[in-house]
CSV table of C-alpha atoms in Angstrom, one decimal:
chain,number,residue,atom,x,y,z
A,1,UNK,CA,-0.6,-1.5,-25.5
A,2,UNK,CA,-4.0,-0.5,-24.9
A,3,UNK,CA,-5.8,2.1,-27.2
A,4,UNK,CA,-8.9,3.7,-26.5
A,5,UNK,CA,-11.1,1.5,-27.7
A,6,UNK,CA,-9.5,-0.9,-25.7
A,7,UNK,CA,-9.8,0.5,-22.9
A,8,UNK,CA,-13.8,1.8,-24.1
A,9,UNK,CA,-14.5,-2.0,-24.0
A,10,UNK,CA,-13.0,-2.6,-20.1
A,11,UNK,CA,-15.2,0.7,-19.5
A,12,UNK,CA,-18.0,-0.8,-20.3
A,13,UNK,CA,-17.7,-3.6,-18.0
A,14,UNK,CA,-20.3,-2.5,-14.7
A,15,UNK,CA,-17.4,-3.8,-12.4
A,16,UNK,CA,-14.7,-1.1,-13.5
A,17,UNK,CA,-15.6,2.1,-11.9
A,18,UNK,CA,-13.5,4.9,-13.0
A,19,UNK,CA,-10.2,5.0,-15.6
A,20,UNK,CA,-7.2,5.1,-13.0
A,21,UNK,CA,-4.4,7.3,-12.8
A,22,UNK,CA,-3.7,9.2,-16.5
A,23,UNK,CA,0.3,9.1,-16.0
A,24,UNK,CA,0.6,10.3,-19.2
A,25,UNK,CA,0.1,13.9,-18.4
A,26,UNK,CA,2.4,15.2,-21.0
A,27,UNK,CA,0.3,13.6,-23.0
A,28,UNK,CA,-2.7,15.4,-21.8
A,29,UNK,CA,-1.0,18.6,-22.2
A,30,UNK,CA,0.1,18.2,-26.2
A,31,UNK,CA,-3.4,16.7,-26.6
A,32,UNK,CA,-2.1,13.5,-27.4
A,33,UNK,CA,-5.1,12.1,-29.6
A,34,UNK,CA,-5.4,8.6,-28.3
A,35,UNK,CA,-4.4,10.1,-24.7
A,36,UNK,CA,-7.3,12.5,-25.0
A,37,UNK,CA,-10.0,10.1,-26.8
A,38,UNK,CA,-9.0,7.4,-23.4
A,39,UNK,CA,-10.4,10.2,-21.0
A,40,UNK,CA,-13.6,10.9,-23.5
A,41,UNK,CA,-14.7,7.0,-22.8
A,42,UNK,CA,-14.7,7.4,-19.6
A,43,UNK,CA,-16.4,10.5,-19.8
A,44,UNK,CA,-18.8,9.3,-22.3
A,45,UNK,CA,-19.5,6.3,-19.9
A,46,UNK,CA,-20.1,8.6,-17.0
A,47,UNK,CA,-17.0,7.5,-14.9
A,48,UNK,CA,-14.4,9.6,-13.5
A,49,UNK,CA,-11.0,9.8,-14.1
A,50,UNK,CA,-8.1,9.6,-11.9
A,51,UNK,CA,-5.1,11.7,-12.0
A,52,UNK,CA,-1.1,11.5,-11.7
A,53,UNK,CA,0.3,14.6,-12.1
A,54,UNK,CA,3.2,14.8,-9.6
A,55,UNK,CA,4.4,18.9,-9.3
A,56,UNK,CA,2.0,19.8,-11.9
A,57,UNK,CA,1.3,23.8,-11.0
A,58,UNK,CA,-0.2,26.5,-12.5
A,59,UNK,CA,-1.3,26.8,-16.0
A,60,UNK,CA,-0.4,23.2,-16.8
A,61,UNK,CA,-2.5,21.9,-14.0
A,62,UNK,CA,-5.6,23.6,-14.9
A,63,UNK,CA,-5.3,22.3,-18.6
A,64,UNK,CA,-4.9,19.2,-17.2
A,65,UNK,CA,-8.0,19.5,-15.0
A,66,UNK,CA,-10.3,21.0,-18.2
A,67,UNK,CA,-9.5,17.7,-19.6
A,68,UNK,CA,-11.7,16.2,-17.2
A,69,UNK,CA,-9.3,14.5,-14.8
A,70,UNK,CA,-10.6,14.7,-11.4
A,71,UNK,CA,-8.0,13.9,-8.8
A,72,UNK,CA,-4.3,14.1,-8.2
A,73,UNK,CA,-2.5,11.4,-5.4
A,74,UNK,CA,1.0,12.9,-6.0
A,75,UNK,CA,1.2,15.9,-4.2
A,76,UNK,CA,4.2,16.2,-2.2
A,77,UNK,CA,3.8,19.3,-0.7
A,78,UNK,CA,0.4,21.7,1.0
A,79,UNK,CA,1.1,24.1,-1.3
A,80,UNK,CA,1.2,22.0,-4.8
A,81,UNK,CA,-2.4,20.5,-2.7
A,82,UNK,CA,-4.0,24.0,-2.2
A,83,UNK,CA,-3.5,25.1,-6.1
A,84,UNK,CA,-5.2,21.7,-7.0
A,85,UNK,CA,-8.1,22.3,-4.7
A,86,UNK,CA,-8.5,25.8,-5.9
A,87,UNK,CA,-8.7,24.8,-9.1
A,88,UNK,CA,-11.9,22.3,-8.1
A,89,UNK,CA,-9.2,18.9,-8.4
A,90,UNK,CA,-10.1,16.7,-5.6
A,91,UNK,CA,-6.7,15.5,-3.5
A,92,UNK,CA,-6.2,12.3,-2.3
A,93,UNK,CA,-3.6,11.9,0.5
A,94,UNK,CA,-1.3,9.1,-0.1
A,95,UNK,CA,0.7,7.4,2.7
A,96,UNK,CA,2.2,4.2,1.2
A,97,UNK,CA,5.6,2.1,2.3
A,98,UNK,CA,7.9,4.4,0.3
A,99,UNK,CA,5.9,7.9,-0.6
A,100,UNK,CA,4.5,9.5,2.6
A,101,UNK,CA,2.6,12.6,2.4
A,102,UNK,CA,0.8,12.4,5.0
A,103,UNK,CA,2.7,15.2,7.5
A,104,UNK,CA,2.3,17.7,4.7
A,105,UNK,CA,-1.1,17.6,3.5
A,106,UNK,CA,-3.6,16.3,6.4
A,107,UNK,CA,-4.4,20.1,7.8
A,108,UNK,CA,-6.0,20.9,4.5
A,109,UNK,CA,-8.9,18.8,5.7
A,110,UNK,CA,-10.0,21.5,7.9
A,111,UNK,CA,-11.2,23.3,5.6
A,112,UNK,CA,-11.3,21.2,2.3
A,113,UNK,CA,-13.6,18.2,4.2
A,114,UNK,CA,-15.2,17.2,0.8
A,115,UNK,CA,-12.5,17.4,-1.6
A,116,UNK,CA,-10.3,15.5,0.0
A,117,UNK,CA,-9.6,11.5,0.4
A,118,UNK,CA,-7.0,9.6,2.0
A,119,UNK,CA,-5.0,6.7,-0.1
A,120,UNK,CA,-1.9,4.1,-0.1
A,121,UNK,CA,-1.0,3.9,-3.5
A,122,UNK,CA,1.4,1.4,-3.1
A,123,UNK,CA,1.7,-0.4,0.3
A,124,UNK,CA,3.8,-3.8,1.5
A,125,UNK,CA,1.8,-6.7,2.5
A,126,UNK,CA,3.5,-6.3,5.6
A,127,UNK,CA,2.4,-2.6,6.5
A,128,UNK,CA,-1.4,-4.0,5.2
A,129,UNK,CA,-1.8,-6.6,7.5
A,130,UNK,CA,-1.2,-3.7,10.8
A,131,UNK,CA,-3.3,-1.3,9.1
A,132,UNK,CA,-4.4,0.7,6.3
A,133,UNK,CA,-6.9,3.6,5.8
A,134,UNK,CA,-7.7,2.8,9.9
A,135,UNK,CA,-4.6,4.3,10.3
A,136,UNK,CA,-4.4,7.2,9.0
A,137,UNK,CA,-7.9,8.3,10.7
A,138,UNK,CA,-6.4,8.0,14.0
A,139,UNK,CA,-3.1,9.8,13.0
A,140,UNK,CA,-5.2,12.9,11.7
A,141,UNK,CA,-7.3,12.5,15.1
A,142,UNK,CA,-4.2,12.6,16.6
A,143,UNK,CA,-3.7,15.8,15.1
A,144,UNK,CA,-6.9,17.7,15.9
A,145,UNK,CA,-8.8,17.2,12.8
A,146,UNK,CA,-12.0,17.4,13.5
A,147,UNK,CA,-13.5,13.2,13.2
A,148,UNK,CA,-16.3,14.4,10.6
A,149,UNK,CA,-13.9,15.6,8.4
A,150,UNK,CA,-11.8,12.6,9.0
A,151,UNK,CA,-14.8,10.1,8.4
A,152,UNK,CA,-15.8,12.1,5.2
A,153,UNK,CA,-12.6,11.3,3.2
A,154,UNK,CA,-12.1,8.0,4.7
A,155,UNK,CA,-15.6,6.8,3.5
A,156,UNK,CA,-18.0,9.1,2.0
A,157,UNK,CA,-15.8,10.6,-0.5
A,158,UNK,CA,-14.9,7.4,-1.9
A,159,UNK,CA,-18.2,6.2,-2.2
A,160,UNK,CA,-19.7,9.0,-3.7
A,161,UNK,CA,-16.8,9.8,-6.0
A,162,UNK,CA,-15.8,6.7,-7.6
A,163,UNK,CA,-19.9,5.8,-7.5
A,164,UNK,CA,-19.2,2.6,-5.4
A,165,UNK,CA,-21.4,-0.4,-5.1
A,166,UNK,CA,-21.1,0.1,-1.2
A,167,UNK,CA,-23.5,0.8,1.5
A,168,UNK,CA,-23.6,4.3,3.6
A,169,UNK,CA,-25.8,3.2,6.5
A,170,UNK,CA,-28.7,4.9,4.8
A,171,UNK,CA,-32.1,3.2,4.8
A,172,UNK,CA,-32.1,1.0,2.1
A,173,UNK,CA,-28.5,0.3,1.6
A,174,UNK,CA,-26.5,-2.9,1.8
A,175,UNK,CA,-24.9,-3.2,5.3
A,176,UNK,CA,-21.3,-2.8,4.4
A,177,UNK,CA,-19.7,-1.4,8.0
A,178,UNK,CA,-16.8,-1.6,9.8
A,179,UNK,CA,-17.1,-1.6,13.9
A,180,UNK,CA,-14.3,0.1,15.3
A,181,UNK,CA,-13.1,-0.3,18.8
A,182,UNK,CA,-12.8,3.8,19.3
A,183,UNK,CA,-12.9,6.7,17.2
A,184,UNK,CA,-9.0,7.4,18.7
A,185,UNK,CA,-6.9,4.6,17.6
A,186,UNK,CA,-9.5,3.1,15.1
A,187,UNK,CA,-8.7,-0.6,15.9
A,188,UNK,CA,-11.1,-2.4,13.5
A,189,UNK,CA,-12.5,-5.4,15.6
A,190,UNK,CA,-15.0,-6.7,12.8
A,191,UNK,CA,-16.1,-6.2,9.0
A,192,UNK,CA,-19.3,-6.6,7.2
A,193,UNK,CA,-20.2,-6.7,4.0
A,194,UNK,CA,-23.9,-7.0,3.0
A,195,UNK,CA,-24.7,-7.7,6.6
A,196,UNK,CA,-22.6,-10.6,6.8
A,197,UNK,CA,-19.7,-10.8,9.0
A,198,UNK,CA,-16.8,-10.7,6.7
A,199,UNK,CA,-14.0,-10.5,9.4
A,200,UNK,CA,-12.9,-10.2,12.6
A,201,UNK,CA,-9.8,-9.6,15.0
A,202,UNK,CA,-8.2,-9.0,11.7
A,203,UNK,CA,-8.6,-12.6,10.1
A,204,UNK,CA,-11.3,-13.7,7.7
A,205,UNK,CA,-14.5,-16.0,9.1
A,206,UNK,CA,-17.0,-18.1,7.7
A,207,UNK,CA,-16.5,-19.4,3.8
A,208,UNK,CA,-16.0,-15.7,2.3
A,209,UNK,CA,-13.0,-16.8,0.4
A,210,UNK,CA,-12.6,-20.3,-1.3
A,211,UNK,CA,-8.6,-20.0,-0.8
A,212,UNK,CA,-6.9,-22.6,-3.2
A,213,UNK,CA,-3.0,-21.8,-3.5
A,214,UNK,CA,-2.7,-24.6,-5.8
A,215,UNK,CA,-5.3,-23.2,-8.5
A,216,UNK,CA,-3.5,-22.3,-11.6
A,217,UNK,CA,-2.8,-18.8,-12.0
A,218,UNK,CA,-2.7,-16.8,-14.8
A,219,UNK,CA,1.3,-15.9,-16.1
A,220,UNK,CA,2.4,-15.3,-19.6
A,221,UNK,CA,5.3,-14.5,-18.2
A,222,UNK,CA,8.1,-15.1,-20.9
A,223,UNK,CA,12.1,-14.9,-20.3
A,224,UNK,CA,14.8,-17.0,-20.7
A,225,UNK,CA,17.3,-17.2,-18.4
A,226,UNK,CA,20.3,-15.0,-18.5
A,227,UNK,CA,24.1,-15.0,-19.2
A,228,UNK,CA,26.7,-12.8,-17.1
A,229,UNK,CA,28.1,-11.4,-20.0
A,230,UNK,CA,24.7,-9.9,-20.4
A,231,UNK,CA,25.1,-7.2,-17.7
A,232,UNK,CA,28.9,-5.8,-18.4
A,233,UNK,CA,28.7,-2.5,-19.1
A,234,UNK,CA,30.4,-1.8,-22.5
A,235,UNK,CA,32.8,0.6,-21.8
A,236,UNK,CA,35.9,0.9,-23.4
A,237,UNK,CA,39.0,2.7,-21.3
A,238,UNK,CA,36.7,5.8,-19.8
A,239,UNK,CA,38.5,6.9,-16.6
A,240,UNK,CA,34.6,7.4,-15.0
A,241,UNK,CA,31.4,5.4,-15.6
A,242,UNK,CA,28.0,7.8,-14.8
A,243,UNK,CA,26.3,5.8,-12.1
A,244,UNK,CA,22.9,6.4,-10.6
A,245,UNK,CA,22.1,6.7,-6.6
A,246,UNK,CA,18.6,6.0,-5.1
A,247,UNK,CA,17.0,7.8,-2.5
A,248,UNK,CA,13.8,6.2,-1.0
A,249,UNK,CA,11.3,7.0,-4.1
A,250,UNK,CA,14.1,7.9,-6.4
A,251,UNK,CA,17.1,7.7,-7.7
A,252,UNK,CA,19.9,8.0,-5.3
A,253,UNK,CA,22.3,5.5,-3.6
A,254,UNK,CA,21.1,2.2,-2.7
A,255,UNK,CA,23.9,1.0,-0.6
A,256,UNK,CA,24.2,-2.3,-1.2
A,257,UNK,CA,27.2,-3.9,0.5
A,258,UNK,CA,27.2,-7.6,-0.9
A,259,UNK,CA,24.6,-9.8,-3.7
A,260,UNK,CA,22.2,-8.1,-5.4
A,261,UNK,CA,18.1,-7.7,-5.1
A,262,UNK,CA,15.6,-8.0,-8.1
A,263,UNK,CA,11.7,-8.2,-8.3
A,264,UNK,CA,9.2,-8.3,-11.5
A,265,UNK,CA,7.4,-5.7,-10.1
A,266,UNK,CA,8.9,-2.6,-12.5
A,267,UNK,CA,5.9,0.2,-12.6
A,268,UNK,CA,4.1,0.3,-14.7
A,269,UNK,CA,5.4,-1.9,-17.7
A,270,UNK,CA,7.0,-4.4,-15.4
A,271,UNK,CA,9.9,-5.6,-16.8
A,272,UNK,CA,12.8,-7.1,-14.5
A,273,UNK,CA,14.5,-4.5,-12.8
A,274,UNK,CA,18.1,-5.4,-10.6
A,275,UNK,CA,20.4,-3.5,-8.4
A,276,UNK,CA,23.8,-5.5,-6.9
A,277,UNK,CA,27.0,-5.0,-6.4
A,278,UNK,CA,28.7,-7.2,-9.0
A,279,UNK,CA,27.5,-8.9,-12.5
A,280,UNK,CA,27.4,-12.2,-11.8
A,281,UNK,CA,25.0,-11.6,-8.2
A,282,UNK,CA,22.8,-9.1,-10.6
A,283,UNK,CA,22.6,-12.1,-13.0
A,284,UNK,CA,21.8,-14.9,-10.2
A,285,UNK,CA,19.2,-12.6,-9.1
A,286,UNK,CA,17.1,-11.7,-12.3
A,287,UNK,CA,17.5,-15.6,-12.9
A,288,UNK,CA,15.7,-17.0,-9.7
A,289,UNK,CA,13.3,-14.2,-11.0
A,290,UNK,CA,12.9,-15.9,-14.3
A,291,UNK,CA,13.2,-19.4,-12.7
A,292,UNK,CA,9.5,-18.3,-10.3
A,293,UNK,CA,8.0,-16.7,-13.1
A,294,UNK,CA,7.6,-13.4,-11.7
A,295,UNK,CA,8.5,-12.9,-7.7
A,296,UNK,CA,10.5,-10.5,-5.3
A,297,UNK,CA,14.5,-12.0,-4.6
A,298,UNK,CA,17.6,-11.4,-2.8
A,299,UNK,CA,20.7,-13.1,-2.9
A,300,UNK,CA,24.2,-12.8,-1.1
A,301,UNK,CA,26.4,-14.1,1.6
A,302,UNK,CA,25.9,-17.4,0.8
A,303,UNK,CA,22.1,-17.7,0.4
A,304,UNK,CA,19.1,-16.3,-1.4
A,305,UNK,CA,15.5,-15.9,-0.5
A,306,UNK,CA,12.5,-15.5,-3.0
A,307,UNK,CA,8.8,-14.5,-2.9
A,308,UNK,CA,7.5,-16.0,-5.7
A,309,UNK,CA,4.7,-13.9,-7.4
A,310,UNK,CA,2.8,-16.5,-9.6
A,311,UNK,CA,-0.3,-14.3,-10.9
A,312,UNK,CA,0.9,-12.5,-13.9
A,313,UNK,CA,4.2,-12.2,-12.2
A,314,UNK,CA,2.9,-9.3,-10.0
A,315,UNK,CA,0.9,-11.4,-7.4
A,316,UNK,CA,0.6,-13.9,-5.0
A,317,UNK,CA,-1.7,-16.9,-4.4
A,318,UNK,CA,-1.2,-17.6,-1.1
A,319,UNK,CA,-2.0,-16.4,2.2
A,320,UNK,CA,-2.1,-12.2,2.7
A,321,UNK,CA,-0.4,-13.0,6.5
A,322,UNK,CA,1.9,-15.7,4.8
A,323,UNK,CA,3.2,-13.2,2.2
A,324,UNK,CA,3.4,-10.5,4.9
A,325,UNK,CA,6.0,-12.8,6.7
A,326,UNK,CA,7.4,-13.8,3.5
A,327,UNK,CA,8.0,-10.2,2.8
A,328,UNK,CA,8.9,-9.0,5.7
A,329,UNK,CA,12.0,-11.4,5.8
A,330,UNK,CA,13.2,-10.6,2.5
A,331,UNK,CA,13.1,-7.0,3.1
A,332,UNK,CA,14.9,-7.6,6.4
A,333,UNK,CA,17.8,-9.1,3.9
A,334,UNK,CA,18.0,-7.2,1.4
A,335,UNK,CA,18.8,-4.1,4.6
A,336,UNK,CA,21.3,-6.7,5.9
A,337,UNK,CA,22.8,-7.1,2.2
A,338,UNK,CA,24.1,-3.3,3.5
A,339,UNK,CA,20.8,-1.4,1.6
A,340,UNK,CA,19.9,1.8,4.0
A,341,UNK,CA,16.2,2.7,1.8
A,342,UNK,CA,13.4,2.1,4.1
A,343,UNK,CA,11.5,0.1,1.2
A,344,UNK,CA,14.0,-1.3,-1.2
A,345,UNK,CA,11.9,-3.2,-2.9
A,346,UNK,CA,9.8,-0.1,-3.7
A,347,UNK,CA,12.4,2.3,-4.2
A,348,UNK,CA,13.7,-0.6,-7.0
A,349,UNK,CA,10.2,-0.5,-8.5
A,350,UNK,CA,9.4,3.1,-9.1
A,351,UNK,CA,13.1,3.9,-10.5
A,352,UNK,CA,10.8,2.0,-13.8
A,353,UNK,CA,8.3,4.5,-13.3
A,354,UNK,CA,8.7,6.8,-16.2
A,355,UNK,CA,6.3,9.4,-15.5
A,356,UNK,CA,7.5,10.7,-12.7
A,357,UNK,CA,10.4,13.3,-12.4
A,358,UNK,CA,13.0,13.1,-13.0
A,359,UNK,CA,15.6,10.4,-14.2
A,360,UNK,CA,14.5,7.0,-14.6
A,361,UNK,CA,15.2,3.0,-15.9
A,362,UNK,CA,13.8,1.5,-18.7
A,363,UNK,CA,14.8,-1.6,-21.4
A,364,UNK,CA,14.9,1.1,-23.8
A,365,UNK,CA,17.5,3.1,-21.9
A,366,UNK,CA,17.0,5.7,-19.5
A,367,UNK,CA,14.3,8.3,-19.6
A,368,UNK,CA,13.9,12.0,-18.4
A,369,UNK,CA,10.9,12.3,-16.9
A,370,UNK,CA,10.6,16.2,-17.2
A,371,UNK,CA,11.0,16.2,-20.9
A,372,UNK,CA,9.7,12.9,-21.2
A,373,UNK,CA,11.9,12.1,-23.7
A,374,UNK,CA,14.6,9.2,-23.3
A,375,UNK,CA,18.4,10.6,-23.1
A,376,UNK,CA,20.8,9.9,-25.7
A,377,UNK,CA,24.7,8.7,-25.0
């Protein structure tokens, strides 16, 4: 774990620009001590700090902002937004693979231009190589927001907020631009950075990137392999077993028909994390998990496919178009496997999420994310 002066030290480093996402805002409302001296680094370093207070209202929101967290990416509805902005919070509006708030926050640019941001949070390569932030400008175009506004949260905001190395077209500033085809659909035909064409028609030119997928990459990954006797739930007669359902984003049914899926990518502690249908396919699963290191599976009616994730278990190596494919076929199986979640590979990764509400996984049992405590048999 890192404590504050841990995380004083990464601070410190000119290439970290703000202290991301305090999840821990229980934390920040019982003035945790080592929660509270984290944000005072930052502060003390003159570098903002990023909130996560999903549903936070009220009272409890504005002691959360007078400990000098600045933004909030988890609002799910206008009106949760509007109390945030009130209260001087900046709102960032996220639009990612499984959380979409998109529809229910956008108008409040109209009259909240400079407060406002747009964001991802947590996007499949897949989506990223059709779009990103380019996106979501022509969708709020789309909806009569006027394009200043628009352009303000998709670049100024960020720049100015987070205090980013990256030019603004002012005299004197590095030439970091994108050229656009229109300012309707937002089609990005080429990218510079520092006046040097970085991209174009959505692939990388010139010798920007020295891609190697053979480098070694950093993993202390560290599991052995797995018995079937592992999983069995220890139950002894009981005419019911509680079970857990997965909605997309949280816990509801999954509705997996045959195998089982299972990724190292648990938020935000990123253990392994399985759903299947039967012991044994939950077992193969975690163990062509184990057997990459680190990587995305799925396995059932007969065969299995893998993404391996080689960097720290959480990452890939290769290709961002190659992983995009890779993905997208995995995701198309683990659907066929009989799961109905539009990202069931991200629904399977937030259920680890602790800090948001309400019920969620962990190795230590499972955890109530409202009174952020875990719950007791």
């Amino acid at each position: 774990e890192l404590n504050h002066d841990d995380v004083r030290a990464l601070l410190e480093r000119p290439e970290i620009k703000y202290l991301s996402e305090m999840m821990n805002f229980p934390g920040v409302l019982y003035k945790d001590e080592e929660v509270l001296k984290k944000i005072a680094a930052a502060h003390e370093l003159g570098k903002p700090v990023d909130g996560h207070a999903p549903g936070l209202r009220g009272d409890a929101v504005q002691q959360y902002i007078d400990a000098g967290i600045s933004t909030d990416h988890e609002c799910f509805t206008a009106e949760e937004a509007l109390d945030k902005l009130q209260r001087g919070m900046k709102i960032l509006i996220r639009e990612g693979s499984a959380a979409k708030n998109f529809e229910a926050l956008v108008d409040l640019l109209n009259n909240w231009p400079e407060m406002m941001m747009f964001c991802s949070d947590d996007k499949h390569p897949d989506s990223l190589v059709t779009s990103h932030i380019n996106e979501l400008c022509a969708r709020a175009v789309a909806k009569g927001i006027n394009i200043f506004n628009v352009l303000q949260a998709a670049c100024i905001n960020p720049i100015l907020h987070y205090k980013l190395d990256v030019g603004a077209l002012q005299v004197g500033d590095d030439a970091d631009f994108v050229v656009a085809e229109d300012l309707v659909n937002f089609i990005i035909k080429q990218t510079y950075i520092d006046g040097v064409l970085l991209a174009e028609h959505g692939k990388t030119v010139g010798d920007w990137i020295k891609h190697n997928a053979e480098k070694e990459s950093v993993n202390h990954f560290d599991c052995g392999f797995k018995k079937v006797e592992d999983f069995v739930y220890p139950y002894q007669n009981e005419s019911e077993i509680p079970v857990i359902e997965a909605l997309d984003g949280q816990l509801m049914n999954f509705g997996m028909k045959q195998g089982a899926i299972a990724s190292s990518v648990a938020h935000d502690s990123h253990n392994i994390i399985a759903v299947g249908v039967d012991d044994k396919s939950i077992c193969e699963a975690v163990n062509l998990v184990i057997k990459e290191t680190g990587g995305v599976v799925a396995l059932g009616k007969g065969k299995e496919e893998v993404l391996p994730l080689p960097v720290a278990g959480l990452m890939s190596n290769h290709n961002g178009y190659e992983v995009a494919e890779r993905y997208t076929s995995i995701d198309k199986f683990a659907k066929d496997l009989g799961s109905t979640l539009i990202a069931p590979f991200m629904t399977l990764s937030f259920m680890a999420l602790l800090v948001i509400p309400h019920l969620k996984l962990s190795d230590k049992g499972l955890f109530d994310g409202d009174s952020f405590s875990f719950l007791v048999d």
